Amino acid sequence: MQCNPVQEGGEKMSDFSKKYQDYTITKDGQLMLARAEKEQIETVWDRYKAQLPQCGYCELGLSCRNCVMGPCRVDPFGEGPQKGVCGADADIIVTRNFGRMIASGAASHSDHGRDLVEVLLKVSQGKAPGYEIRDPEKMKRVASEFGIDTEGKDILQIAGELAEAMQEEFGTRKESLELVSRAPEVRQQTWKKLGIMPRGIDRETSEMMHRTHMGVDNDWQSLTLHAARNALSDGWGGSMLATEVSDILFGTPKPLSSVINIGVLKEDEVNIIVHGHNPVVSEMIYQAVQDDDLVQLAKEKGAKGINLVGLCCTGNELLMRRGIPMAGNHLMTELVLVTGAVEMILVDYQCIMPSLGEIAKCFHTKMISTSDKARFPKMEHREFHPENARELARELVKEAVENFTNRNPDRVYIPVEPVKLMAGFSVEAILEALGGSPDPLIEALKAGKIRGAVGVVGCNNPKIKHDYGHVTLTRRLIENDILVLDTGCAAVANAKAGFKVPEAADIAGPGLKEVCKALGIPPVLHVGSCVDNVRILVLAGALANALNVDISDLPLAGAAPEWYSEKAASIALYVVASGIYTVIGTTPPILGSMNLVKLVTEDLEGILGATLAVEPDPEKAATLIRRHIEKKRAGLGLPTIEV
Ligand code: SF4
Ligand code: SF4
């Protein structure tokens, strides 16, 4: 990549940036894209355009390279080959590909969960200096769900027993995962009847890889059911462990205030960014930036202090628990470098573009990879383990501080002011805001003040105008008295749009506005990172139990307007398999099998009580969701309106 440093200020950039209005709705995104163009820095949008037209076979899911008799393709027009070399037809090939997509997503979330369980075990053994049990009460609650008697036991002993019990969840010896008991009994019975009760977390992923090997499961329907089981092992297994152990180790989030967008970077401070998904490293960086000697060193180097900010879900984890400012979501991760104001980015894993190291070379920014399982071009690898994390975090913060003197002040470009937000809405915090039980929420639903609730989640994707899907859909939902709970990159988009301050209740419909004003909460609740989608499952389970119905009876929906990731595919499927209708904005690669399309968009209703819909237009998606919510209200005998 060529770099072409520009020395001019930002004044002229605002006009120039208008050409990027089709790329992103965000002001900081448009301005940074213009700056990137002037500096001849290639971004994800440039690479997307260079890929066009993308392969039609792959888009439809009709290409297979599961063995070396292939690769094979099936002709969607019926003129060319209709079977792969082994004899697999379109249904088999598409569903196998879909199953592998789910397996990868489930594996990613679940391996993240495993890493946290391992830290919990190390803490219990006294081998993780700097880490501690921040929420012992939650740990005891979770331990009792695992059948551990906590009476009279030392905290570290409970931590050890819980970590051991959680490690068992990954194996193959169980009939079902422990935490599925949080789902209503009737939902568990559905899973049992269908033979999709998730057993070991790793087992379901491993079995999916086995089934999709040539010559194993060649029934597209049973493959789809196993994909659902695999996704459930993520939602009620790997992701749920990740969230619960993160709360135990780092504290269960409570409502707090912070700021968001690229304006959170500071011209006069050392800027350090944490990016990825797992809070294990970033929590140690958070501790290190508060060490007096390192703050003093920053001052000696001419900075006013050390400014720690986040990107993507590692950012969400720190934002939820510590109020650390958020610089941006997935499509902002390259652009944040173009500010020229970042001393160091530390990455863990997932959603980290391999391009980042190269862009950083255009500036003074140090790029550090930290996980033993995630390496990147042009990044320095400094591996964190629970044993060395506290010390290594200090070393790296010191290096970031020392790098401040290498910053070229003439290239610093931070063109916007940050926006305020409120975050920290764990299930515990939501229930506390409601006075300790879900009853006020149920009463508001019954009275129609809140018509329903929707989880708006997922990524950005250059195929969709950045943040447009999230923000448009969310606005329409809250305007129509639908409470939104969001996570991941969707949560970042909605916060940047100003939906996450209590005053945003003014743009909500009259019923939702009244409830939000009474509780002092925004109409869009930040629930956390991508693994924290399970908080929505847990809340849905609690609501269903309180009403003595199934989750699929509730006026709920899910949406992932701009998803890109295999993890998001797994989330969408576990949400549907849990009984929640879900609308996704980007089309998954399944259109090559109309049988599979019909199954997931129609027939699953009779099997799981919920379906998946694909609707790229967020205005239309809002209408679909509103109609669905009114249908569910009618089913519960609640007053409805015409949509
Ligand atoms: S598994 Fe069958 S369809 Fe796939 S590459 Fe091998 S021969 Fe071709
Ligand atoms: S929402 Fe998607 S892009 Fe964003 S951090 Fe999560 S998986 Fe990655």
PDB file of C-alpha atoms and ligand atoms in Angstrom, residues 64-72 84-88 93 96 214, ligand 1:
ATOM      1  CA  CYS A  64     -18.292 -27.341  -2.709  1.00  0.00           C
ATOM      2  CA  ARG A  65     -14.664 -28.020  -1.887  1.00  0.00           C
ATOM      3  CA  ASN A  66     -15.188 -30.498   0.919  1.00  0.00           C
ATOM      4  CA  CYS A  67     -12.955 -33.023  -0.830  1.00  0.00           C
ATOM      5  CA  VAL A  68     -10.402 -33.168  -3.599  1.00  0.00           C
ATOM      6  CA  MET A  69     -12.554 -35.034  -6.082  1.00  0.00           C
ATOM      7  CA  GLY A  70     -13.856 -31.472  -6.339  1.00  0.00           C
ATOM      8  CA  PRO A  71     -14.087 -28.521  -6.191  1.00  0.00           C
ATOM      9  CA  CYS A  72     -17.582 -28.856  -7.635  1.00  0.00           C
ATOM     10  CA  GLY A  84     -20.927 -32.818  -7.588  1.00  0.00           C
ATOM     11  CA  VAL A  85     -18.466 -35.579  -8.466  1.00  0.00           C
ATOM     12  CA  CYS A  86     -19.625 -37.592  -5.409  1.00  0.00           C
ATOM     13  CA  GLY A  87     -23.291 -37.218  -6.380  1.00  0.00           C
ATOM     14  CA  ALA A  88     -24.246 -34.486  -3.901  1.00  0.00           C
ATOM     15  CA  ILE A  93     -24.156 -28.989  -1.003  1.00  0.00           C
ATOM     16  CA  ARG A  96     -23.506 -28.759   4.170  1.00  0.00           C
ATOM     17  CA  MET A 214     -18.220 -36.518   2.018  1.00  0.00           C
TER      18      MET A 214
HETATM   19  S1  SF4 B   1     -17.753 -33.580  -1.407  1.00  0.00           S
HETATM   20 FE1  SF4 B   1     -18.716 -34.094  -3.382  1.00  0.00          FE
HETATM   21  S2  SF4 B   1     -19.489 -32.122  -4.102  1.00  0.00           S
HETATM   22 FE2  SF4 B   1     -17.999 -31.673  -2.517  1.00  0.00          FE
HETATM   23  S3  SF4 B   1     -16.049 -31.387  -3.553  1.00  0.00           S
HETATM   24 FE3  SF4 B   1     -16.135 -33.542  -2.968  1.00  0.00          FE
HETATM   25  S4  SF4 B   1     -17.014 -34.530  -4.744  1.00  0.00           S
HETATM   26 FE4  SF4 B   1     -17.433 -32.386  -5.000  1.00  0.00          FE
END
